[in-house]
PDB file of C-alpha atoms in Angstrom:
ATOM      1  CA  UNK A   1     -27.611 -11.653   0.694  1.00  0.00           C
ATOM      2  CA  UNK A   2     -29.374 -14.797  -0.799  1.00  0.00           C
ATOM      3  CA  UNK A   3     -28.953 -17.181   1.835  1.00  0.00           C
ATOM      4  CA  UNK A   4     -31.315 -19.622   0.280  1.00  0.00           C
ATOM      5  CA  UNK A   5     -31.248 -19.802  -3.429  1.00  0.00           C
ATOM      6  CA  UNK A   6     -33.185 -21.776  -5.795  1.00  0.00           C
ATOM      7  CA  UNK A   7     -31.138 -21.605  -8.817  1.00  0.00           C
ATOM      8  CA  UNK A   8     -33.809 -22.882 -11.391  1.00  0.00           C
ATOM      9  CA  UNK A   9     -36.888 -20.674 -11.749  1.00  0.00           C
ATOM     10  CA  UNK A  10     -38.468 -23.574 -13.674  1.00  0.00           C
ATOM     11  CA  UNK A  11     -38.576 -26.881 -14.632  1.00  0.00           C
ATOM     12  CA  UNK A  12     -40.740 -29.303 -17.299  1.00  0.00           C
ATOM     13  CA  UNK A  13     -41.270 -32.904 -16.719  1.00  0.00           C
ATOM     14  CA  UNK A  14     -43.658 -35.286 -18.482  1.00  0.00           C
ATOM     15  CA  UNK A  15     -46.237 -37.077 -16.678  1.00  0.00           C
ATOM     16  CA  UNK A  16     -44.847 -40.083 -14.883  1.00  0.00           C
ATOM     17  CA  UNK A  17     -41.184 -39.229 -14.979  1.00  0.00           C
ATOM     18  CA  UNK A  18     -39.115 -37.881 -12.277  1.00  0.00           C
ATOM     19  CA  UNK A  19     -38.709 -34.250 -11.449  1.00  0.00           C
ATOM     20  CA  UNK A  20     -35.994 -32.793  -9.342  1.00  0.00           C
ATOM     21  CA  UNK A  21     -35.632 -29.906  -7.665  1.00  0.00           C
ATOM     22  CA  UNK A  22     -33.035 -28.359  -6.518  1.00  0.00           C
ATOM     23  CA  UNK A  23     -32.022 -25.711  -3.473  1.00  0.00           C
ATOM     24  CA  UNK A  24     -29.027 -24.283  -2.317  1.00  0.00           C
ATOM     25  CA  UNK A  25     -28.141 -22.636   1.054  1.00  0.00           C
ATOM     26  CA  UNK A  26     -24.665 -20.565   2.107  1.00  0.00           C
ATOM     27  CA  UNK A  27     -25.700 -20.220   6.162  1.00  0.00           C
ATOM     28  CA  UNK A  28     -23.917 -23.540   7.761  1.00  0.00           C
ATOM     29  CA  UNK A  29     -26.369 -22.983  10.940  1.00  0.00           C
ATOM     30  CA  UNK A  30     -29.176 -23.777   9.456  1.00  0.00           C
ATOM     31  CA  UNK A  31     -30.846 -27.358  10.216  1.00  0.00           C
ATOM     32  CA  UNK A  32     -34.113 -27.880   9.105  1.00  0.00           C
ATOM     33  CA  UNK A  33     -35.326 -27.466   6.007  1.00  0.00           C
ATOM     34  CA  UNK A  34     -38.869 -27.503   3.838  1.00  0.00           C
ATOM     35  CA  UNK A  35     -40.388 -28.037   0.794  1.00  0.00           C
ATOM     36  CA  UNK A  36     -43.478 -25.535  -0.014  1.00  0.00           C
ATOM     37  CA  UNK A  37     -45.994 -25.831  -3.023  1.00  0.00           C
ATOM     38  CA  UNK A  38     -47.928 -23.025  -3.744  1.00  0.00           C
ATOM     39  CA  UNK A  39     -50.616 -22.547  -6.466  1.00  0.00           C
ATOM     40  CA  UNK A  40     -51.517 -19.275  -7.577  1.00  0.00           C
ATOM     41  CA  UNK A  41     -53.069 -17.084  -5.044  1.00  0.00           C
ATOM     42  CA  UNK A  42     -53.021 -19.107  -2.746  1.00  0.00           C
ATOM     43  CA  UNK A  43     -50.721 -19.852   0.202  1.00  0.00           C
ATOM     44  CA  UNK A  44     -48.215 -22.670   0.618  1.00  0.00           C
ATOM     45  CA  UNK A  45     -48.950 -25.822   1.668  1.00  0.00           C
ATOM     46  CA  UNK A  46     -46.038 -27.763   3.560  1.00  0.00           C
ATOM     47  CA  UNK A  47     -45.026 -30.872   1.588  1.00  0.00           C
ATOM     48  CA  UNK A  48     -41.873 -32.626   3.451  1.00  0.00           C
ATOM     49  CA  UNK A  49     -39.167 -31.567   5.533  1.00  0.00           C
ATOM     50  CA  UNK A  50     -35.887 -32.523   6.767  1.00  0.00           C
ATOM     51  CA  UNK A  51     -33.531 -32.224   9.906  1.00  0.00           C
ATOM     52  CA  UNK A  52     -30.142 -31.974   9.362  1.00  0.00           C
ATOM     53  CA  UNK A  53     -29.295 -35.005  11.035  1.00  0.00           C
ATOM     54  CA  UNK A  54     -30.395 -36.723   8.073  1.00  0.00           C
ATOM     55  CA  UNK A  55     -29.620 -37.208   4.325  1.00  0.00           C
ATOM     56  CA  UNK A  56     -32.840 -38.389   3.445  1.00  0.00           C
ATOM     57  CA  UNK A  57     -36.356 -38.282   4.271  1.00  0.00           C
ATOM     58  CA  UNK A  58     -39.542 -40.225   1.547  1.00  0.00           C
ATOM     59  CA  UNK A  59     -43.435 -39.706   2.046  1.00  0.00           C
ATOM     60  CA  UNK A  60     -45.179 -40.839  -0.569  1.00  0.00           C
ATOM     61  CA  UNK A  61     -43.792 -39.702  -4.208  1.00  0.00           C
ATOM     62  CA  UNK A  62     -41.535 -37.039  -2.048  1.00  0.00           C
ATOM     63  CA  UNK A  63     -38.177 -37.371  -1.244  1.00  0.00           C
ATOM     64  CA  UNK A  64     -36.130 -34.954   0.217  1.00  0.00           C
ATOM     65  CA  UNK A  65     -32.521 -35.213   0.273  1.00  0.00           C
ATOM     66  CA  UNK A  66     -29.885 -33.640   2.026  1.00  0.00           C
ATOM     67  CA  UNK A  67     -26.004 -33.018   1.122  1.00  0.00           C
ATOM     68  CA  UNK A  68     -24.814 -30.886   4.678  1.00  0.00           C
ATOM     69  CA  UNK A  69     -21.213 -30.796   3.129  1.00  0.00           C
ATOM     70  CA  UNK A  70     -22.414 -29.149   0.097  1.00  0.00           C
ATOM     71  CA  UNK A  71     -24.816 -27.579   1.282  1.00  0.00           C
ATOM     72  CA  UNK A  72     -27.567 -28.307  -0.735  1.00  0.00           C
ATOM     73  CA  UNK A  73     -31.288 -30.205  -0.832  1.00  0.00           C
ATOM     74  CA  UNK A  74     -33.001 -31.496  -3.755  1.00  0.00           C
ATOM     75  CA  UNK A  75     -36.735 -32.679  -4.189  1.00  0.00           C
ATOM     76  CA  UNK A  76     -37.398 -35.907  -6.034  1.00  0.00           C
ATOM     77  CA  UNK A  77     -41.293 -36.108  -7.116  1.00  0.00           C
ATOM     78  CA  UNK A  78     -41.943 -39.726  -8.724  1.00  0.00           C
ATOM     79  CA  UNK A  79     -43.561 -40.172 -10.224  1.00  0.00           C
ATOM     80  CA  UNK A  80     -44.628 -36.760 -11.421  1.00  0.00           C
ATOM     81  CA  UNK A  81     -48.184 -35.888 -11.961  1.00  0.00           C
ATOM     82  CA  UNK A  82     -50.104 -33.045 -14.106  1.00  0.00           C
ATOM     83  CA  UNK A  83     -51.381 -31.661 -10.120  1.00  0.00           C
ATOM     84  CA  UNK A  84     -48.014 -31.883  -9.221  1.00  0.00           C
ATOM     85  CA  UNK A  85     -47.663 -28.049 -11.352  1.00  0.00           C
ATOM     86  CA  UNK A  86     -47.179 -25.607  -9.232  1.00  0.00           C
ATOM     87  CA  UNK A  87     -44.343 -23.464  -7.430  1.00  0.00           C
ATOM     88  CA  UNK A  88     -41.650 -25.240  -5.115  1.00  0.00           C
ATOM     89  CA  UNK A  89     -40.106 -23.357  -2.389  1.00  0.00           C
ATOM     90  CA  UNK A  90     -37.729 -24.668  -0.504  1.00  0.00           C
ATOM     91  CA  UNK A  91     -37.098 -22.910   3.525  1.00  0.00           C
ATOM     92  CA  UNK A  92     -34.419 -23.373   6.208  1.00  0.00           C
ATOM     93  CA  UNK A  93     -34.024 -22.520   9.816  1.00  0.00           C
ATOM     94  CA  UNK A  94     -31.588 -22.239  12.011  1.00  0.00           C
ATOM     95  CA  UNK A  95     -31.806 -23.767  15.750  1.00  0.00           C
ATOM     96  CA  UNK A  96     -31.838 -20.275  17.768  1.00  0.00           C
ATOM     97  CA  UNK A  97     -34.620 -20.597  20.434  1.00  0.00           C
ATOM     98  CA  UNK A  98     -35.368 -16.790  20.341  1.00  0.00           C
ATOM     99  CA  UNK A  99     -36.542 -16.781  16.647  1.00  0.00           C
ATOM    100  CA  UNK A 100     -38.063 -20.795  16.315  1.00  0.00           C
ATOM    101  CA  UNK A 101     -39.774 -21.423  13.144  1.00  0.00           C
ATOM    102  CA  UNK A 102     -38.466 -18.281  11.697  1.00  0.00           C
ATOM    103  CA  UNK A 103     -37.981 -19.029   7.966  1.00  0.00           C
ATOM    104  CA  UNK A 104     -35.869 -18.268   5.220  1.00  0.00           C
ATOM    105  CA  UNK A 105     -37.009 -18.904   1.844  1.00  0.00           C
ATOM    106  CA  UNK A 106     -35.727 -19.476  -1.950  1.00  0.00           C
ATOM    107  CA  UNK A 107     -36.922 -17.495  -5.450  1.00  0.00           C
ATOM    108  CA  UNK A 108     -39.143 -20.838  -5.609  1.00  0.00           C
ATOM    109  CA  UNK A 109     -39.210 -22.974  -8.692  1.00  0.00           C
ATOM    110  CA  UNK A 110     -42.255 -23.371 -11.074  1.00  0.00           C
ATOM    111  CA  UNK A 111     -42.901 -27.144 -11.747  1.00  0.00           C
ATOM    112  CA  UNK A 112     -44.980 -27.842 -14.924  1.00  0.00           C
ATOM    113  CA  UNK A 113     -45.771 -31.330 -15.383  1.00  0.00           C
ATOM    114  CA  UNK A 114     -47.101 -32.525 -19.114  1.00  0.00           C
ATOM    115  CA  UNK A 115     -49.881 -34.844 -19.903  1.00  0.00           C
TER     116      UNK A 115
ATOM    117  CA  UNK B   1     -61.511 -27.115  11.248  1.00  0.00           C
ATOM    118  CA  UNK B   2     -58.688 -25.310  12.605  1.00  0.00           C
ATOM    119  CA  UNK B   3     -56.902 -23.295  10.137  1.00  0.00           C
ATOM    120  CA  UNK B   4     -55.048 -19.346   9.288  1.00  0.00           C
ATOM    121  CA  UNK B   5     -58.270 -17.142   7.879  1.00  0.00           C
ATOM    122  CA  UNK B   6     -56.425 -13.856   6.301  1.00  0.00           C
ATOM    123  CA  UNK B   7     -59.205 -10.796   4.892  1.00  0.00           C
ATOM    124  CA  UNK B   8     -59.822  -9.719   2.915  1.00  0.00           C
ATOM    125  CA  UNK B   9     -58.706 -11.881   0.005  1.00  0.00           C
ATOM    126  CA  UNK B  10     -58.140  -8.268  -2.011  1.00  0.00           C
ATOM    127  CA  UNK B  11     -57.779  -5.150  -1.077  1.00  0.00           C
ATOM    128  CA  UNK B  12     -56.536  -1.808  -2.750  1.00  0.00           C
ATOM    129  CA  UNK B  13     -56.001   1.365  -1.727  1.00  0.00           C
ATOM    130  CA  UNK B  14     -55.275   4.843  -2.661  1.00  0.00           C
ATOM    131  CA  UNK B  15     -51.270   6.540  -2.265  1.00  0.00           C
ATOM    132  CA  UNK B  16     -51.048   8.239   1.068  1.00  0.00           C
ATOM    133  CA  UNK B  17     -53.504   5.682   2.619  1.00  0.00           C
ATOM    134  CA  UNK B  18     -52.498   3.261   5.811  1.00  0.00           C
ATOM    135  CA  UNK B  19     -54.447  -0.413   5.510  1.00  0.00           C
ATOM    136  CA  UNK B  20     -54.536  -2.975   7.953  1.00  0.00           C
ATOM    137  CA  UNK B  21     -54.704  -6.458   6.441  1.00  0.00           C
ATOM    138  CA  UNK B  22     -56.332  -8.672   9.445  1.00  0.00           C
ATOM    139  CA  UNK B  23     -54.832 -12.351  10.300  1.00  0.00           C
ATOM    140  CA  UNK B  24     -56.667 -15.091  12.688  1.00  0.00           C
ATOM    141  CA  UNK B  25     -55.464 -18.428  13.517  1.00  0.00           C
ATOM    142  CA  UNK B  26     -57.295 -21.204  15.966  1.00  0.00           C
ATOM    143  CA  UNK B  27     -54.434 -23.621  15.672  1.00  0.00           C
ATOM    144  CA  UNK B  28     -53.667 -22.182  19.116  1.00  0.00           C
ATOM    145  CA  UNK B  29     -50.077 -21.075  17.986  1.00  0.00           C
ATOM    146  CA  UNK B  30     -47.590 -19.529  19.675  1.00  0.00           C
ATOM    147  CA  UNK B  31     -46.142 -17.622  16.983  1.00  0.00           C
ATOM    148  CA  UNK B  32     -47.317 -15.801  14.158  1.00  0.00           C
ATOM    149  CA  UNK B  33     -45.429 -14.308  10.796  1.00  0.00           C
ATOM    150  CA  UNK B  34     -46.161 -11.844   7.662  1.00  0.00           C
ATOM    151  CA  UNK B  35     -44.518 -12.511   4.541  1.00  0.00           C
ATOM    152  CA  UNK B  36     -44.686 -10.484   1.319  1.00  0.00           C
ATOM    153  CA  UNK B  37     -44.173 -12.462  -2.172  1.00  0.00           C
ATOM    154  CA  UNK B  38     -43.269 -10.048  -5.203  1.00  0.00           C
ATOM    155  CA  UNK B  39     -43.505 -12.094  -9.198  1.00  0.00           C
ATOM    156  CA  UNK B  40     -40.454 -13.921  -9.277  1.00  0.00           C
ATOM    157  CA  UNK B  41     -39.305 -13.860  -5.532  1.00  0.00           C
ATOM    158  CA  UNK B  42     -39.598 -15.633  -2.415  1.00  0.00           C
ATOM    159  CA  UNK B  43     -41.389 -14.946   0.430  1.00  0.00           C
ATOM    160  CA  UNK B  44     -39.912 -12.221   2.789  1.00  0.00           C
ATOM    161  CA  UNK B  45     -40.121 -11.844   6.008  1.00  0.00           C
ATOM    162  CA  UNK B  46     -41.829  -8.732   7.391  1.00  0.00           C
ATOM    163  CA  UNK B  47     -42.606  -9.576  11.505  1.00  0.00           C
ATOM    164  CA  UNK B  48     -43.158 -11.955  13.313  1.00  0.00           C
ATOM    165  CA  UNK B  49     -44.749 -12.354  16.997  1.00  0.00           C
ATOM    166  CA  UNK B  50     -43.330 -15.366  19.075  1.00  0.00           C
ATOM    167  CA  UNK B  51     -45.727 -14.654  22.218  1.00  0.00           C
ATOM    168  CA  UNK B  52     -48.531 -12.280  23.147  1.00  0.00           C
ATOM    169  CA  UNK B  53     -47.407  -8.293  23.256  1.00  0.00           C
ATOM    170  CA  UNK B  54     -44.163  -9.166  21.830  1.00  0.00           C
ATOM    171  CA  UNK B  55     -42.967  -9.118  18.386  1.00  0.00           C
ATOM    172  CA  UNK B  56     -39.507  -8.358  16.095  1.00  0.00           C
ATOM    173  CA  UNK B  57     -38.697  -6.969  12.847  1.00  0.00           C
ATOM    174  CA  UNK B  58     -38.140  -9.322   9.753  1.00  0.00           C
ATOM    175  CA  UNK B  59     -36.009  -8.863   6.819  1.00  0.00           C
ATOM    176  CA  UNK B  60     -38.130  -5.804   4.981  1.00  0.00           C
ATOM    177  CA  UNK B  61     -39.626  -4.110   8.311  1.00  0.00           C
ATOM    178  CA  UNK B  62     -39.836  -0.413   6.815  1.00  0.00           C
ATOM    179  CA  UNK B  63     -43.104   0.699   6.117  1.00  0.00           C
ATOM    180  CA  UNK B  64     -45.116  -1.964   8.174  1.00  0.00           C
ATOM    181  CA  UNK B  65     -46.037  -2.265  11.594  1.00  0.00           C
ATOM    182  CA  UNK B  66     -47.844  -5.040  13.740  1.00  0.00           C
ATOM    183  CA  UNK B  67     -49.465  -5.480  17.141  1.00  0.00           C
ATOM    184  CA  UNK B  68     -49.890  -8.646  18.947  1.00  0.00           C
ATOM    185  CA  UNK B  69     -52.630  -8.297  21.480  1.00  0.00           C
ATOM    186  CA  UNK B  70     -54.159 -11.607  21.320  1.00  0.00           C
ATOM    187  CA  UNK B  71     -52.942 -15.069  20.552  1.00  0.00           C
ATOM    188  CA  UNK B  72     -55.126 -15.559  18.096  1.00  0.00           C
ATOM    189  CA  UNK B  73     -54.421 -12.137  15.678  1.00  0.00           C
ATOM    190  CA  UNK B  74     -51.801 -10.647  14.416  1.00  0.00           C
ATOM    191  CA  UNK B  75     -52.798  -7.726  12.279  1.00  0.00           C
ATOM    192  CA  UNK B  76     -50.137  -6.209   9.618  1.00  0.00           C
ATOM    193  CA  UNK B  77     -50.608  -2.083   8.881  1.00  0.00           C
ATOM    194  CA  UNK B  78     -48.961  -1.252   5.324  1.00  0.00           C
ATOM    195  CA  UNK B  79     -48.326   2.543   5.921  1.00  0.00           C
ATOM    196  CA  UNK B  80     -47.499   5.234   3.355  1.00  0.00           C
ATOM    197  CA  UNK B  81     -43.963   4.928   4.030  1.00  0.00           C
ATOM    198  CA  UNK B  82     -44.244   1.954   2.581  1.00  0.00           C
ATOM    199  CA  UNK B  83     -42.845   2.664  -0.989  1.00  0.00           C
ATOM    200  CA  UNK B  84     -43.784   0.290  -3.085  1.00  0.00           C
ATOM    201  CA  UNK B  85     -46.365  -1.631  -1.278  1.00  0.00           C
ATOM    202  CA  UNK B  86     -48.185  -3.721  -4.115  1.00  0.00           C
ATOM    203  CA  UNK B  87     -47.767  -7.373  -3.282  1.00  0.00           C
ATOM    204  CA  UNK B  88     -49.396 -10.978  -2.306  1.00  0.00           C
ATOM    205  CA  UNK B  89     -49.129 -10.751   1.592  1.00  0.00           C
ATOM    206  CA  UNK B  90     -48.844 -14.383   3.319  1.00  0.00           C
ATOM    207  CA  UNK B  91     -49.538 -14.707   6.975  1.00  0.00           C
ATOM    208  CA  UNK B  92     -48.009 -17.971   8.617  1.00  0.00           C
ATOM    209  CA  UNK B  93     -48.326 -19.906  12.388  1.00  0.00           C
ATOM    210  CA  UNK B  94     -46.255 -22.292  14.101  1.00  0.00           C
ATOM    211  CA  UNK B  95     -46.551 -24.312  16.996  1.00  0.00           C
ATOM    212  CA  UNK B  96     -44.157 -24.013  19.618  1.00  0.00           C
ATOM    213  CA  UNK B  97     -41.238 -26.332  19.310  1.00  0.00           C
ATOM    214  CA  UNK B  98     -41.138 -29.694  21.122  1.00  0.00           C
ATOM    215  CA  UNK B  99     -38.649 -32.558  20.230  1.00  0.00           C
ATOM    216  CA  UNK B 100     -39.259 -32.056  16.145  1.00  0.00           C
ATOM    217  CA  UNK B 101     -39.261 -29.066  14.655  1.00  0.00           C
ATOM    218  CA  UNK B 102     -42.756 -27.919  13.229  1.00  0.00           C
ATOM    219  CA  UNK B 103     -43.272 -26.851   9.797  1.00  0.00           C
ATOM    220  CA  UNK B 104     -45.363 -23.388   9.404  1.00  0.00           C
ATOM    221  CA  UNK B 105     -48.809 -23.115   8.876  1.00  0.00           C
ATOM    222  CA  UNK B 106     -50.278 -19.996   5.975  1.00  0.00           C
ATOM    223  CA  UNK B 107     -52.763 -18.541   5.187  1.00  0.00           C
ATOM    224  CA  UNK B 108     -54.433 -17.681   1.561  1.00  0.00           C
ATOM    225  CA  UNK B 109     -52.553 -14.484   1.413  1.00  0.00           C
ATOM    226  CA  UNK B 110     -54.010 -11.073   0.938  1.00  0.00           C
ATOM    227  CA  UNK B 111     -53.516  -9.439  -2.720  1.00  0.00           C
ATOM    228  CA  UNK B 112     -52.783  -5.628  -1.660  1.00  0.00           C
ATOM    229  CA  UNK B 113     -52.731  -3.033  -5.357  1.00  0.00           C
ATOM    230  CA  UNK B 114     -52.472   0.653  -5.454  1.00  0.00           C
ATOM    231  CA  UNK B 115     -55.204   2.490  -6.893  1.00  0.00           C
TER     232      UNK B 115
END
């Protein structure tokens, strides 16, 4: 049972254009969720996050946005930059206080940005 | 610099054999998690330890066990029950929640092959 599902495994942008990725989740008690990038071998480095009592959150070229009705987040890189190629997971929690911080995560998404 | 140091970076080992990947963290974090990435997945949850001497089963528990005798480690055994247990192994710390949730912290992840 895929609770968190990234539906694209991967995506190609051009340098300086927007890319978009995009996460789905089925579990309505989750509320708070991450973006990961990971390069190979390597572990994942925390990019942004969101709490559900928000629709949107920037830092930087990140944006994370939030649709609680449909149940989905997307992250908006812009502009997008060959470093920027890696692979995107996006995590959610849910607020029990037994299991804080406990994570689920998507497939991930590889990002490949062109010069 | 405070940080998640997981050893060795690779590791292999015979059929039949138990290995004990080691995890250290002196980001003096409460809890502590092992993840296992296969090509083309996420990252699942093995354990995860949310105080000293105590820890719970994640989502692919067979095969693995843990201890959690000091704060700072949280060592993951890969036994020979463990079917199929070539993988990238990612080891992850959070701090214990205040008003904001806290994102997790990994590791470098351990690259585990059968010989």
């Amino acid at each position: 049972d895929q609770q968190v599902k990234q539906n694209s495994p991967s995506l190609s942008v051009q340098e300086g254009r927007i890319s978009i990725l995009n996460c789905d989740y089925t579990n309505s008690m989750f509320d708070y969720f991450l973006w990961y990038k990971k390069y190979p071998a390597e572990g994942p480095t925390f990019l942004i996050s969101i709490s559900s009592i928000k629709d949107k959150n920037e830092d930087g070229r990140f944006t994370v946005f939030l649709n609680k009705s449909a149940k989905h987040l997307s992250l908006h890189i812009v502009p997008s930059q060959p470093g920027d190629s890696a692979v995107y997971f996006c995590a959610a929690s849910a607020p029990l206080v037994r299991d804080y911080g406990k994570l689920t995560f998507g497939q991930g998404t590889i990002l490949t940005v062109h010069p | 610099d405070g940080g998640i140091t997981q050893s060795p970076k690779y590791l292999f080992r015979k059929e039949g054999q138990n290995v004990t990947l080691s995890c250290e963290q002196n980001l003096n974090h409460d809890a502590m998690y092992w993840y296992r990435q296969d090509p083309g997945q996420g990252l699942r949850l093995i354990y995860y330890s949310q105080i000293v001497n105590d820890f719970q089963k994640g989502d692919i528990a067979e095969g693995y066990s843990v201890s959690r005798e000091k704060k700072e480690s949280f060592p993951l055994t890969v036994t020979s029950a463990q079917k199929n247990p070539t993988a990238f192994y990612l080891c992850a710390s959070t701090p214990p929640p205040d008003r904001d949730n806290q994102p997790q912290h990994f590791g470098d992840g351990t690259r585990l092959s059968i010989l």
